[in-house]
CSV table of C-alpha atoms in Angstrom, one decimal:
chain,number,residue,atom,x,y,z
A,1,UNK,CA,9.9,14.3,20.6
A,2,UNK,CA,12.3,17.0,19.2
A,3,UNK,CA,12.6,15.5,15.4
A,4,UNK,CA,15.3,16.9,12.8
A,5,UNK,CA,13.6,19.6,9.8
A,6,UNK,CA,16.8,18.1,7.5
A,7,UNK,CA,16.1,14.5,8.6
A,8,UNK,CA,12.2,14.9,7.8
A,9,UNK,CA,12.6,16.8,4.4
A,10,UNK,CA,15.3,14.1,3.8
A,11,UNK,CA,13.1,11.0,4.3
A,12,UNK,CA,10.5,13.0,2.4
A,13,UNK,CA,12.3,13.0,-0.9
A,14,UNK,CA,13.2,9.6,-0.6
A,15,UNK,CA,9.7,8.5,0.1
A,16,UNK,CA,8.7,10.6,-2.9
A,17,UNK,CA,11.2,8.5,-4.7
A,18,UNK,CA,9.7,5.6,-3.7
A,19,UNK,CA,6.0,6.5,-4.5
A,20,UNK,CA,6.7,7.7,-8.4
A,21,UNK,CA,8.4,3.9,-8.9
A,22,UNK,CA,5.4,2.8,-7.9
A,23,UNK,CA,2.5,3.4,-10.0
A,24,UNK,CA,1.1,0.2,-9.2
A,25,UNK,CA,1.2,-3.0,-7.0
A,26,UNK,CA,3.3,-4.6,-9.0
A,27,UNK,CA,6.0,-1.7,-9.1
A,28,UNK,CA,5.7,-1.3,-5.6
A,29,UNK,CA,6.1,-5.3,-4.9
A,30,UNK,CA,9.7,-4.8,-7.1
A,31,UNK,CA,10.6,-1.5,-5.3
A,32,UNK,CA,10.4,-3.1,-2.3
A,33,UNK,CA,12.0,-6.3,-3.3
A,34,UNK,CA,15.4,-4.2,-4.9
A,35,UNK,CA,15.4,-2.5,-1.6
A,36,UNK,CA,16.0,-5.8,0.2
A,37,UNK,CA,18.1,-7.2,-2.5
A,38,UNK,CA,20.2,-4.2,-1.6
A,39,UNK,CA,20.0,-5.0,1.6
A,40,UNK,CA,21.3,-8.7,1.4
A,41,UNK,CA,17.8,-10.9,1.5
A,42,UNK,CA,17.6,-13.9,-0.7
A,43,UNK,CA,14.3,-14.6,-2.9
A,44,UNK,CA,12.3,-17.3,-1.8
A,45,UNK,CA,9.4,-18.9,-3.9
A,46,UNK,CA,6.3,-21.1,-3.2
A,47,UNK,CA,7.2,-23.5,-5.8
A,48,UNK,CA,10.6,-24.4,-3.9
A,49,UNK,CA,11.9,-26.2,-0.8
A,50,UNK,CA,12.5,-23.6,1.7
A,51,UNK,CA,16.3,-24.1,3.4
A,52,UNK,CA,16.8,-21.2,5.4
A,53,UNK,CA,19.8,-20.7,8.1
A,54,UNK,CA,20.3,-19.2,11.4
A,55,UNK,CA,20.8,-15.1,10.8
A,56,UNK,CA,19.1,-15.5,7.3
A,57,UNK,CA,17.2,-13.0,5.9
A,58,UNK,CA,14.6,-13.8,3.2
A,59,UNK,CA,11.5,-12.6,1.2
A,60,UNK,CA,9.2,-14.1,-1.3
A,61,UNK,CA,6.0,-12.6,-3.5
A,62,UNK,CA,3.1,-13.5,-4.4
A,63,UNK,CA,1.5,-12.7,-7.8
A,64,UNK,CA,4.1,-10.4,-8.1
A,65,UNK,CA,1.7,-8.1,-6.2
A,66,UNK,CA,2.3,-9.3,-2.2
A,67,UNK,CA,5.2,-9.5,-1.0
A,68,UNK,CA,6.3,-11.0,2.9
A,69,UNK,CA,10.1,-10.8,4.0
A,70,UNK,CA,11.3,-12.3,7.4
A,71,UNK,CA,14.8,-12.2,9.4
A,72,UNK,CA,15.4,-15.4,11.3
A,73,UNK,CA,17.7,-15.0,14.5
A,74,UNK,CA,18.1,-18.9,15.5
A,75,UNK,CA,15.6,-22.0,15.8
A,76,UNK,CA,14.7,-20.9,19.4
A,77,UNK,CA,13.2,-17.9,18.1
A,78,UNK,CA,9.9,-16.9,20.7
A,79,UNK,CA,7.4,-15.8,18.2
A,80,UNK,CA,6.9,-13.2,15.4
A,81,UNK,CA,6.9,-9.5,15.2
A,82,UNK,CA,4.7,-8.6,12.2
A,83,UNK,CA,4.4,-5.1,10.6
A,84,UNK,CA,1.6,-5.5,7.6
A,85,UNK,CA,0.1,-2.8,4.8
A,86,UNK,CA,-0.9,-3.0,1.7
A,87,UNK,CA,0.6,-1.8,-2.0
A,88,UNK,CA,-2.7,-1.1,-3.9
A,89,UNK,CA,-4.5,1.9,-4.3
A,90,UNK,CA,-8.1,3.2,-5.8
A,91,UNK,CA,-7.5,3.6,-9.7
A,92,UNK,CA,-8.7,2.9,-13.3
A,93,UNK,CA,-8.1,-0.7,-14.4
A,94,UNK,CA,-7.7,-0.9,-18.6
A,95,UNK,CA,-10.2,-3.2,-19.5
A,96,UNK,CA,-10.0,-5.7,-22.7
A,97,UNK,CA,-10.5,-4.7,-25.9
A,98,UNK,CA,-9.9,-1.0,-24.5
A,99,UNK,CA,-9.9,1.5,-27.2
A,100,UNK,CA,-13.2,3.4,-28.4
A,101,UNK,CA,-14.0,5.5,-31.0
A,102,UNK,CA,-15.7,8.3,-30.5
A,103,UNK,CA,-17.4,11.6,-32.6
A,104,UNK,CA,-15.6,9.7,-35.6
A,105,UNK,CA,-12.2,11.9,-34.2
A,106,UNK,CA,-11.2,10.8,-30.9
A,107,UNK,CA,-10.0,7.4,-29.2
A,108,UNK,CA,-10.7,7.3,-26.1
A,109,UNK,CA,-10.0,3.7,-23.6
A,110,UNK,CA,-12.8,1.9,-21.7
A,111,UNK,CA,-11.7,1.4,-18.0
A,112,UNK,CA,-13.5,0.4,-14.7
A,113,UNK,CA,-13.0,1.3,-11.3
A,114,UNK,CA,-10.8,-0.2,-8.9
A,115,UNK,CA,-11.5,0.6,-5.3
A,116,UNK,CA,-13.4,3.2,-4.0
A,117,UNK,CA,-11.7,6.6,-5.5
A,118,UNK,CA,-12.5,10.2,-5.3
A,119,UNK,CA,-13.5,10.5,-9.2
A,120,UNK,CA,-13.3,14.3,-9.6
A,121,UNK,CA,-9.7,14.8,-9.2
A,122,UNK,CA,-8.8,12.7,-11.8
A,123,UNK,CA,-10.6,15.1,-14.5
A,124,UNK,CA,-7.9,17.4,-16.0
A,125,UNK,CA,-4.5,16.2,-15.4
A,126,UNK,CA,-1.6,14.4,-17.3
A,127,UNK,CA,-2.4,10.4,-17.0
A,128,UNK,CA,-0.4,7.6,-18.4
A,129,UNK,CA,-0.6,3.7,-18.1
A,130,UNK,CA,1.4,1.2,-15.9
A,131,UNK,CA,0.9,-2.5,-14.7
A,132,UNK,CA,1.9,-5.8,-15.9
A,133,UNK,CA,1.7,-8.0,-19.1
A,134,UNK,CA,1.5,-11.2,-19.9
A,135,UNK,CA,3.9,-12.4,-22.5
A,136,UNK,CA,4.3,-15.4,-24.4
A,137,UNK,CA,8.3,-16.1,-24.7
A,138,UNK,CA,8.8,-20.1,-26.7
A,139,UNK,CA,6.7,-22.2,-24.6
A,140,UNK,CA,6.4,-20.5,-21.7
A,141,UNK,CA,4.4,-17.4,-20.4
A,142,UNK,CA,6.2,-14.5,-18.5
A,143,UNK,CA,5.1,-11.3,-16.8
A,144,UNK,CA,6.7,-8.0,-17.4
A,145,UNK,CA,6.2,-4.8,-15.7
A,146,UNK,CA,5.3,-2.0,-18.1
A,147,UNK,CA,5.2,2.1,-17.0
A,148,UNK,CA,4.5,4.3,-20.0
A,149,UNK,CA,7.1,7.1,-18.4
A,150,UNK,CA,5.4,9.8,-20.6
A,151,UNK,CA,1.6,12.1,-20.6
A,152,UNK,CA,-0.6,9.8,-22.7
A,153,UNK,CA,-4.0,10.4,-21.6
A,154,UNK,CA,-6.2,12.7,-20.1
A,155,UNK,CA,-10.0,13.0,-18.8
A,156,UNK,CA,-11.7,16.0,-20.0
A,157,UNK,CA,-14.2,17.6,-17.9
A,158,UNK,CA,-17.6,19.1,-19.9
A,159,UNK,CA,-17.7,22.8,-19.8
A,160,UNK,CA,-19.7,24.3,-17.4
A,161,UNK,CA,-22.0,25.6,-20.0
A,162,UNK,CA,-23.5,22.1,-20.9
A,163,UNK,CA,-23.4,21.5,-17.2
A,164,UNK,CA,-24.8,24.6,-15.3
A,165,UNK,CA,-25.4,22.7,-12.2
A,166,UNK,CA,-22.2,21.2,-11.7
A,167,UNK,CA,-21.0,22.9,-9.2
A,168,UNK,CA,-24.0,21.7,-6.7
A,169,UNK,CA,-23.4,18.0,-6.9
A,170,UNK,CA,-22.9,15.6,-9.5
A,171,UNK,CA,-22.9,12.3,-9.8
A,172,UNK,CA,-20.1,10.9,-12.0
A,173,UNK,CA,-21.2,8.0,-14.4
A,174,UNK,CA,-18.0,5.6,-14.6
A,175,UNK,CA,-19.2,4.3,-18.0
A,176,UNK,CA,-19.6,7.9,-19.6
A,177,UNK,CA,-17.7,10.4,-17.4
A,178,UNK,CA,-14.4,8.8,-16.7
A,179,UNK,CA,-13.3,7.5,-20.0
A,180,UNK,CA,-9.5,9.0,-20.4
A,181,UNK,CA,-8.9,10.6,-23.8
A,182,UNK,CA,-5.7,8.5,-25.8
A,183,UNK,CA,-5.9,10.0,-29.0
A,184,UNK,CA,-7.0,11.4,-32.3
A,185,UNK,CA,-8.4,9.3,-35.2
A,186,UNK,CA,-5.4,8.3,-36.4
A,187,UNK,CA,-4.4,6.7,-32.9
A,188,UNK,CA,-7.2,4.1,-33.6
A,189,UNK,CA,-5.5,0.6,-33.4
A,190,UNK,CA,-2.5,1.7,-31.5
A,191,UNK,CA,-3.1,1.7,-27.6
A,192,UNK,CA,-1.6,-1.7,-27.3
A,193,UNK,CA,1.6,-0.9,-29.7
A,194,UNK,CA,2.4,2.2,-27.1
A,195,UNK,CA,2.0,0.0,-24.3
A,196,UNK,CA,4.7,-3.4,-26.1
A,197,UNK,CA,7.3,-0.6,-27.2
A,198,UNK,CA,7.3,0.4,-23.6
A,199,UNK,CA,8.0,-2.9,-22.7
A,200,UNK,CA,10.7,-3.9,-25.0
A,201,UNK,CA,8.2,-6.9,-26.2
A,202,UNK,CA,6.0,-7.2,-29.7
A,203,UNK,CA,2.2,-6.4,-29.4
A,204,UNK,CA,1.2,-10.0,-30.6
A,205,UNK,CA,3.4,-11.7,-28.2
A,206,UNK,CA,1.0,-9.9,-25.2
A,207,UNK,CA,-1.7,-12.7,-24.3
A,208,UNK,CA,-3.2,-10.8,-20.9
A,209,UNK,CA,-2.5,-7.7,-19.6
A,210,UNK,CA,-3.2,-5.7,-15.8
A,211,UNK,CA,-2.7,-1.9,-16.6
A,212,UNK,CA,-4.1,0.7,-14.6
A,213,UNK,CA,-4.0,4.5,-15.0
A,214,UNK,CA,-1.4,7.0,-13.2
A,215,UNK,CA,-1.3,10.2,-12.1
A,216,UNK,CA,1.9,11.7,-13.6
A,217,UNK,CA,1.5,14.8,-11.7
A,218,UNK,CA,5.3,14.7,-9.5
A,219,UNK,CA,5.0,14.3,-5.9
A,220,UNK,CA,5.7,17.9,-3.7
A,221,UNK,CA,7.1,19.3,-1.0
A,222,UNK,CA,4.3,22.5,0.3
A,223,UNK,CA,3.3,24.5,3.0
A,224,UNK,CA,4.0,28.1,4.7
A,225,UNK,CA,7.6,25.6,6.2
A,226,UNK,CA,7.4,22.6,3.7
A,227,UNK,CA,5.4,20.7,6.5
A,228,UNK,CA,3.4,18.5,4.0
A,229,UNK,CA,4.0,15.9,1.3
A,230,UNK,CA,1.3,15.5,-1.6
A,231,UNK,CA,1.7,13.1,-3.9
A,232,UNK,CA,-0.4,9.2,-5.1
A,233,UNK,CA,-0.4,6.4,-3.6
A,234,UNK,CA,0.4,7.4,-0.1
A,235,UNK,CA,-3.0,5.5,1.4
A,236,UNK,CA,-1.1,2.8,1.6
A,237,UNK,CA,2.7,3.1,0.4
A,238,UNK,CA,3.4,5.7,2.7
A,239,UNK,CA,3.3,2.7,5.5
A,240,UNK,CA,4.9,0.3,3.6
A,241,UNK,CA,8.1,2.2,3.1
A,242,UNK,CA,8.3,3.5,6.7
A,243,UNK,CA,7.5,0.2,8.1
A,244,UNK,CA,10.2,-1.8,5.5
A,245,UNK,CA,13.0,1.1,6.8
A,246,UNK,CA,12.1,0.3,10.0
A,247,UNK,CA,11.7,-3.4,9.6
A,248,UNK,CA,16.0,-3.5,7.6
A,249,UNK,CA,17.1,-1.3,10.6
A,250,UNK,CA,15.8,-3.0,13.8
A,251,UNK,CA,15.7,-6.9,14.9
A,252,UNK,CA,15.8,-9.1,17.6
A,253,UNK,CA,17.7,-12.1,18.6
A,254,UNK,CA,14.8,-13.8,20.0
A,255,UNK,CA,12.1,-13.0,17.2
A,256,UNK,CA,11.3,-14.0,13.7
A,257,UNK,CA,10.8,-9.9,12.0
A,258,UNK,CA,8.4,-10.2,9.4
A,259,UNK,CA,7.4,-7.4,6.7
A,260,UNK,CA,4.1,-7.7,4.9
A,261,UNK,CA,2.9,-6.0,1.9
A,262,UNK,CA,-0.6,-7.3,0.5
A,263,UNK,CA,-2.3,-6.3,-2.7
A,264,UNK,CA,-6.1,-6.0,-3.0
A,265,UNK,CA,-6.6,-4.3,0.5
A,266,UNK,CA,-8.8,-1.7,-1.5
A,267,UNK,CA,-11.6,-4.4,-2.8
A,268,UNK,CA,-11.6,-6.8,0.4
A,269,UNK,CA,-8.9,-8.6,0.2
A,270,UNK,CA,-10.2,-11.8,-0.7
A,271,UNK,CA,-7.9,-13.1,-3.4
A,272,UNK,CA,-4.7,-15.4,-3.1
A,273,UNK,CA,-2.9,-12.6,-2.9
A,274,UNK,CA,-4.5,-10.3,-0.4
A,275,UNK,CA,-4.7,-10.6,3.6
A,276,UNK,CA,-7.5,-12.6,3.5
A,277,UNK,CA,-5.0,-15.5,1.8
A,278,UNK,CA,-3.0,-18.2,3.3
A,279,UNK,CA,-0.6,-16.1,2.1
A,280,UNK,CA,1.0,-15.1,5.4
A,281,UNK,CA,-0.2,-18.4,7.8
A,282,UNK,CA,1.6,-20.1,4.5
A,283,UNK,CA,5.3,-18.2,5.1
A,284,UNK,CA,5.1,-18.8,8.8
A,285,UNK,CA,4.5,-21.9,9.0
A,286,UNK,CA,7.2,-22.4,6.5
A,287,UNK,CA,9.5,-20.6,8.6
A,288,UNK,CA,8.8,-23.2,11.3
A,289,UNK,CA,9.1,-25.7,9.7
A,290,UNK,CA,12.4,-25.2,8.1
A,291,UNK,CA,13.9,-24.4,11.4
A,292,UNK,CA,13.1,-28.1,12.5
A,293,UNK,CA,10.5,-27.2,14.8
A,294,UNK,CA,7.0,-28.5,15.6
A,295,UNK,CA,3.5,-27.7,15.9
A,296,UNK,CA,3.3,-27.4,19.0
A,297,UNK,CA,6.4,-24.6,19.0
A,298,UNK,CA,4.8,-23.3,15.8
A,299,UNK,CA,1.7,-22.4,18.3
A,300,UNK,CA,3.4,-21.3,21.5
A,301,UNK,CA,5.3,-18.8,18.8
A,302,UNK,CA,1.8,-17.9,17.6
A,303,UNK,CA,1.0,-16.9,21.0
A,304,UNK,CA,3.6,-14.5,21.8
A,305,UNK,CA,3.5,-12.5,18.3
A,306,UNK,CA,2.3,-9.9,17.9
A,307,UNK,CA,1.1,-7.8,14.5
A,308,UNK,CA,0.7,-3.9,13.3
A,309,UNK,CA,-1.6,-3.1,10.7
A,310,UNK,CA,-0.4,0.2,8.9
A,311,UNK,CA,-2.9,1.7,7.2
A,312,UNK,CA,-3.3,5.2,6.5
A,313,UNK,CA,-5.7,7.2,8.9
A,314,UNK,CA,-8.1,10.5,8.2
A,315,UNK,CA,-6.3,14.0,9.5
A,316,UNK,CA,-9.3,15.9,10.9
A,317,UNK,CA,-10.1,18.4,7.8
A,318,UNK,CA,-9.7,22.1,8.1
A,319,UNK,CA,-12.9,22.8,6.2
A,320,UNK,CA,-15.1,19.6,7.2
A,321,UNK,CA,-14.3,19.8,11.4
A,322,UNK,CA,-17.4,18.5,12.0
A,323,UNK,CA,-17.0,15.1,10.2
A,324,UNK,CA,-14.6,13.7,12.2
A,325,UNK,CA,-15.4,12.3,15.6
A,326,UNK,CA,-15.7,15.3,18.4
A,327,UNK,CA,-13.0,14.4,20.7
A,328,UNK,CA,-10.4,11.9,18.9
A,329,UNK,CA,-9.0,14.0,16.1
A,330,UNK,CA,-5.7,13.1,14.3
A,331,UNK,CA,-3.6,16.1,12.8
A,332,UNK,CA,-0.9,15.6,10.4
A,333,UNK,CA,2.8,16.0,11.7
A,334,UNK,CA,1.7,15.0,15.2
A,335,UNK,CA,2.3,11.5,15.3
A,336,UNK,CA,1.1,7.7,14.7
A,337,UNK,CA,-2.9,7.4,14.6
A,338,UNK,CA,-3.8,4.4,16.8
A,339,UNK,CA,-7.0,3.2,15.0
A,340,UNK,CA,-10.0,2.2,16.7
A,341,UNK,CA,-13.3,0.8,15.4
A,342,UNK,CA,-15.9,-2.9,15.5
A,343,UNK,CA,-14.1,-3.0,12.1
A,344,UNK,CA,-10.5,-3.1,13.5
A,345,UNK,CA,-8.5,-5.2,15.6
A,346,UNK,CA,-7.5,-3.4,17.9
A,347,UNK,CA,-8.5,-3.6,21.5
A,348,UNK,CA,-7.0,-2.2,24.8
A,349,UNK,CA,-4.1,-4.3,25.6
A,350,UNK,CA,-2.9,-4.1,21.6
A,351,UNK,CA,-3.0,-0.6,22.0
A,352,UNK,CA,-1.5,-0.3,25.2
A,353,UNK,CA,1.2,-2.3,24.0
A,354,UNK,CA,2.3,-0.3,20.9
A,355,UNK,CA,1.6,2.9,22.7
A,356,UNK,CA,4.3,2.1,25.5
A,357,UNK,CA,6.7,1.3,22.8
A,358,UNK,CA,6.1,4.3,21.3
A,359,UNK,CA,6.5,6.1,24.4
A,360,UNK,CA,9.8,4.3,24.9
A,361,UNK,CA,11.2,5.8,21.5
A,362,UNK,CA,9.9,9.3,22.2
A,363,UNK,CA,7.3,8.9,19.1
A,364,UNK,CA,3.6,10.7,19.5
A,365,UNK,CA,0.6,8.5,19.3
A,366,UNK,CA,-3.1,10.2,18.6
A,367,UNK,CA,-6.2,8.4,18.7
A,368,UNK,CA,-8.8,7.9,15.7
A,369,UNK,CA,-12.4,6.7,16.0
A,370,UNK,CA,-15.2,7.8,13.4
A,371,UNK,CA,-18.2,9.3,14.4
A,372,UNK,CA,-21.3,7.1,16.2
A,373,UNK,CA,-23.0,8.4,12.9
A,374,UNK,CA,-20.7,7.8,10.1
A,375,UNK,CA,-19.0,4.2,9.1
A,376,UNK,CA,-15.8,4.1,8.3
A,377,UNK,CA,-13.3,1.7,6.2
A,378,UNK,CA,-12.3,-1.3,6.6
A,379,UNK,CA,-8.4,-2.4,7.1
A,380,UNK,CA,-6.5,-5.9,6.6
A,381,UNK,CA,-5.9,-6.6,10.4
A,382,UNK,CA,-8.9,-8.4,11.6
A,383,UNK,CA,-8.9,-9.9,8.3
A,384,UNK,CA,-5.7,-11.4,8.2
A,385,UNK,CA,-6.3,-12.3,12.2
A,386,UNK,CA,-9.1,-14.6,10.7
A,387,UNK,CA,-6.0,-17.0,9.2
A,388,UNK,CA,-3.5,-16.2,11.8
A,389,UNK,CA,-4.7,-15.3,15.0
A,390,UNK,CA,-2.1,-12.8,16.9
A,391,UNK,CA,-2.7,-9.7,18.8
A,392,UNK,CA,-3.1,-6.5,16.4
A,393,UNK,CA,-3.1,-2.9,16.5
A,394,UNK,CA,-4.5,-0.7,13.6
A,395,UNK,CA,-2.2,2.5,13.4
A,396,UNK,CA,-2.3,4.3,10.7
A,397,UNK,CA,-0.4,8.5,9.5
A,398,UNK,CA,-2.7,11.1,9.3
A,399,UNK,CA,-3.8,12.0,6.0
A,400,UNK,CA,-6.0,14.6,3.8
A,401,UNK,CA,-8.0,13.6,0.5
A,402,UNK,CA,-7.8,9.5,1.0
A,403,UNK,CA,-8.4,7.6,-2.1
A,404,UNK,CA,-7.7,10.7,-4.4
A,405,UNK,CA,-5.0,10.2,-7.1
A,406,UNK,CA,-2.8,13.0,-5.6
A,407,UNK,CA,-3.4,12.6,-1.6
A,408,UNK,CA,-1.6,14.9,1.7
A,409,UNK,CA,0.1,14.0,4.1
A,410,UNK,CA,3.0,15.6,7.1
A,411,UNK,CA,6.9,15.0,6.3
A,412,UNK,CA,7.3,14.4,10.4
A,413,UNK,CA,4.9,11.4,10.5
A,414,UNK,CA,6.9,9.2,8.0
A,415,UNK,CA,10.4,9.8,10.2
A,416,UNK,CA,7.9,9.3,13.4
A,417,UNK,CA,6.3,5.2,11.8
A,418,UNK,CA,10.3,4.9,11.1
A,419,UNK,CA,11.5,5.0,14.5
A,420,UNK,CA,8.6,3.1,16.1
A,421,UNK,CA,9.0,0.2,13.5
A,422,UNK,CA,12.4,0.0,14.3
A,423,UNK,CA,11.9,-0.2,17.9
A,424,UNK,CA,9.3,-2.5,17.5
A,425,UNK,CA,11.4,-5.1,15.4
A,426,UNK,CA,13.8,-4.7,18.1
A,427,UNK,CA,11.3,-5.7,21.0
A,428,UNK,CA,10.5,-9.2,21.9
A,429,UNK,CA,7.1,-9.9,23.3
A,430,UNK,CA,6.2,-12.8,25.4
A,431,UNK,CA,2.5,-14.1,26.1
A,432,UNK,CA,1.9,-14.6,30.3
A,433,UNK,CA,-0.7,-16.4,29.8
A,434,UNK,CA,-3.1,-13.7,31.6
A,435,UNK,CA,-4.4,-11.7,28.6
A,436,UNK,CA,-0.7,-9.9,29.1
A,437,UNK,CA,2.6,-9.8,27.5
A,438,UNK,CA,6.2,-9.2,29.3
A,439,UNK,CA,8.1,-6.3,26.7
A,440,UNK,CA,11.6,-6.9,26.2
């Protein structure tokens, strides 16, 4: 598929953009949500009765960390058409009571891992802190987002010369190692005052509080012809946005379009927010049933939707060749990784189904498997197929240094997930009854 330089380098800014508003889940939950503001949705919530209209398009969040937004053609809609990826990514998570003081002339913060990172890149560059807080405001509690939008911490490697060996493997020790530096002595007492003033509120009024650590390094635009995009959060953001501009530009007159984002992808998803929720069976049943319709209809739509799990996929590495699988090797800038694993839901037919539509719109498809010797990750899509049970493919875009806080990726794939999601919403699927599906 002949794809535009300008178009790519274009989408690749944006999608920068996009990534340094999102230090966390819950900035990424309210990038996505302004975007479909912008575009015309209307905010749904759980607490509510749901009355939705023919043409309406809608989203509503959970935890202010998962967020699911549909686009209703009629009542005689024939199933769903369900793109889904996740908004967290491996970090540091600030824990209570953070600040420690340390050789009587530093402050440094505890923190604990969240997900499973790559710990050494984080040594040696410009953090800061971003998540949410909970607020007391009269008799009622509110969350507020919070980025500190300035370098505030940073975790110091040891000098080789206490650490001769370092260099031939080391094994980082979250408790000791990667404790971020915040300050001098006299900073003792004022992590938490930082963290209000950034948030317009007063440090006593904050009753709970979900901040992780960010790399502030900017996102860039590299290579001998500016082929690759580096920046964080790509595993999984990257999918998110190209599957949401996919998701606003296509659409069908027969299907329901639904756009999933779930947090907590990164520690099994098992929360009331993740995949492995009610979170999504919950929104489509609602949809059914607001359109009048019954169980029985709510099924037969069940039966003829169909689901693509984004999730970012391994590029083959250009010094590790031999850990990637010897025949099925994705490569960055040459298209949409179609994932396949025991751990994934993807089988034959789901493949051959997204590979024809991607054939259709001219977009390349490569294959991933890991090696017989190595496991891989997990994904959400046979998880969330445990609460609603659809055919699923696992696709991912190729990617170097997964789970490091400044990851690698090719400005063609995100332009390449664009068009397919957009031919994808626009493509109804029908269950035969046979174990196949009539495209339309």
């Amino acid at each position: 598929m002949n794809i535009d330089k300008e178009d790519c380098l274009s989408t690749a800014k944006e999608l920068i953009g996009f990534l340094e508003k999102s230090p966390t889940c819950f900035h990424a939950v309210q990038s996505i949500a302004d975007c479909l503001e912008e575009a015309g949705f209307t905010q749904l919530h759980e607490g509510e009765k749901w009355e939705l209209t023919e043409g309406g398009s809608y989203y509503v969040t959970r935890n202010g960390s998962s967020i699911v937004s549909f686009k209703v053609p009629g009542k005689a809609f024939s199933g769903f058409q369900i793109m889904a990826s996740h908004s967290d990514s491996p970090s540091f998570k600030i824990k209570e009571n953070p600040e420690i003081e340390a050789e009587n002339h530093y402050v440094k913060l505890n923190v604990e891992k969240y997900g499973g990172m790559l710990c050494a890149p984080w040594f040696d560059r410009p953090l800061s802190v971003a998540g949410r807080l909970a607020v007391k405001e009269g008799n009622r509690i509110a969350t507020k987002l919070v980025k500190v939008d300035r370098d505030l911490l940073m975790i110091p490697n040891l000098a080789i010369h206490f650490n001769r060996e370092v260099n031939e493997g080391y094994q980082y020790n979250a408790q000791v190692d990667m404790l971020p530096l915040y300050g001098g002595a006299d900073a003792k007492g004022t992590f938490m005052e930082t963290v209000a003033e950034s948030a317009g509120v007063k440090k006593e009024d904050i009753l709970g509080h979900d901040l992780y650590l960010y790399n502030r390094v900017p996102g860039s635009i590299w290579g001998a012809g500016g082929e690759f995009l580096s920046c964080g959060h790509l595993d999984d953001l990257q999918c998110a946005y190209s599957t949401l501009k996919g998701f606003l530009e296509g659409g069908h007159p027969e299907c329901v379009s639904v756009h999933a984002v779930f947090d907590n992808e990164e520690i099994g998803s098992l929360t009331k927010q993740g995949a492995d929720s009610t979170f999504l069976e919950d929104v489509l049943r609602r949809i059914n049933s607001a359109m009048g319709r019954s169980e029985e209809e709510y099924l037969m739509a069940i039966a003829s939707s169909f689901m693509v799990s984004a999730d970012n996929a391994h590029a083959a590495h250009p010094n590790h060749g031999d850990k990637s699988d010897p025949v099925n090797r994705p490569y960055m800038n040459e298209g949409i990784v179609i994932k396949y694993s025991t751990k994934y839901a993807t089988d034959g037919l789901s493949a051959a189904v997204f590979r024809a539509l991607c054939q259709e719109e001219g977009v390349p498809c490569q294959a991933f498997t890991n090696r017989s010797d190595k496991a891989g990750g997990s994904t959400l899509g046979n998880i969330s197929n445990s609460h609603v049970a659809v055919n699923t493919v696992d696709i991912g875009l190729p990617q170097l240094s997964m789970h490091s806080p400044y990851e690698t990726v090719g400005i063609k794939d995100t332009c390449y997930l664009i068009r397919a999601a957009r031919r994808f919403y626009s493509t109804s699927m029908k269950a035969m009854g046979s174990g196949s599906y009539e495209v339309r």
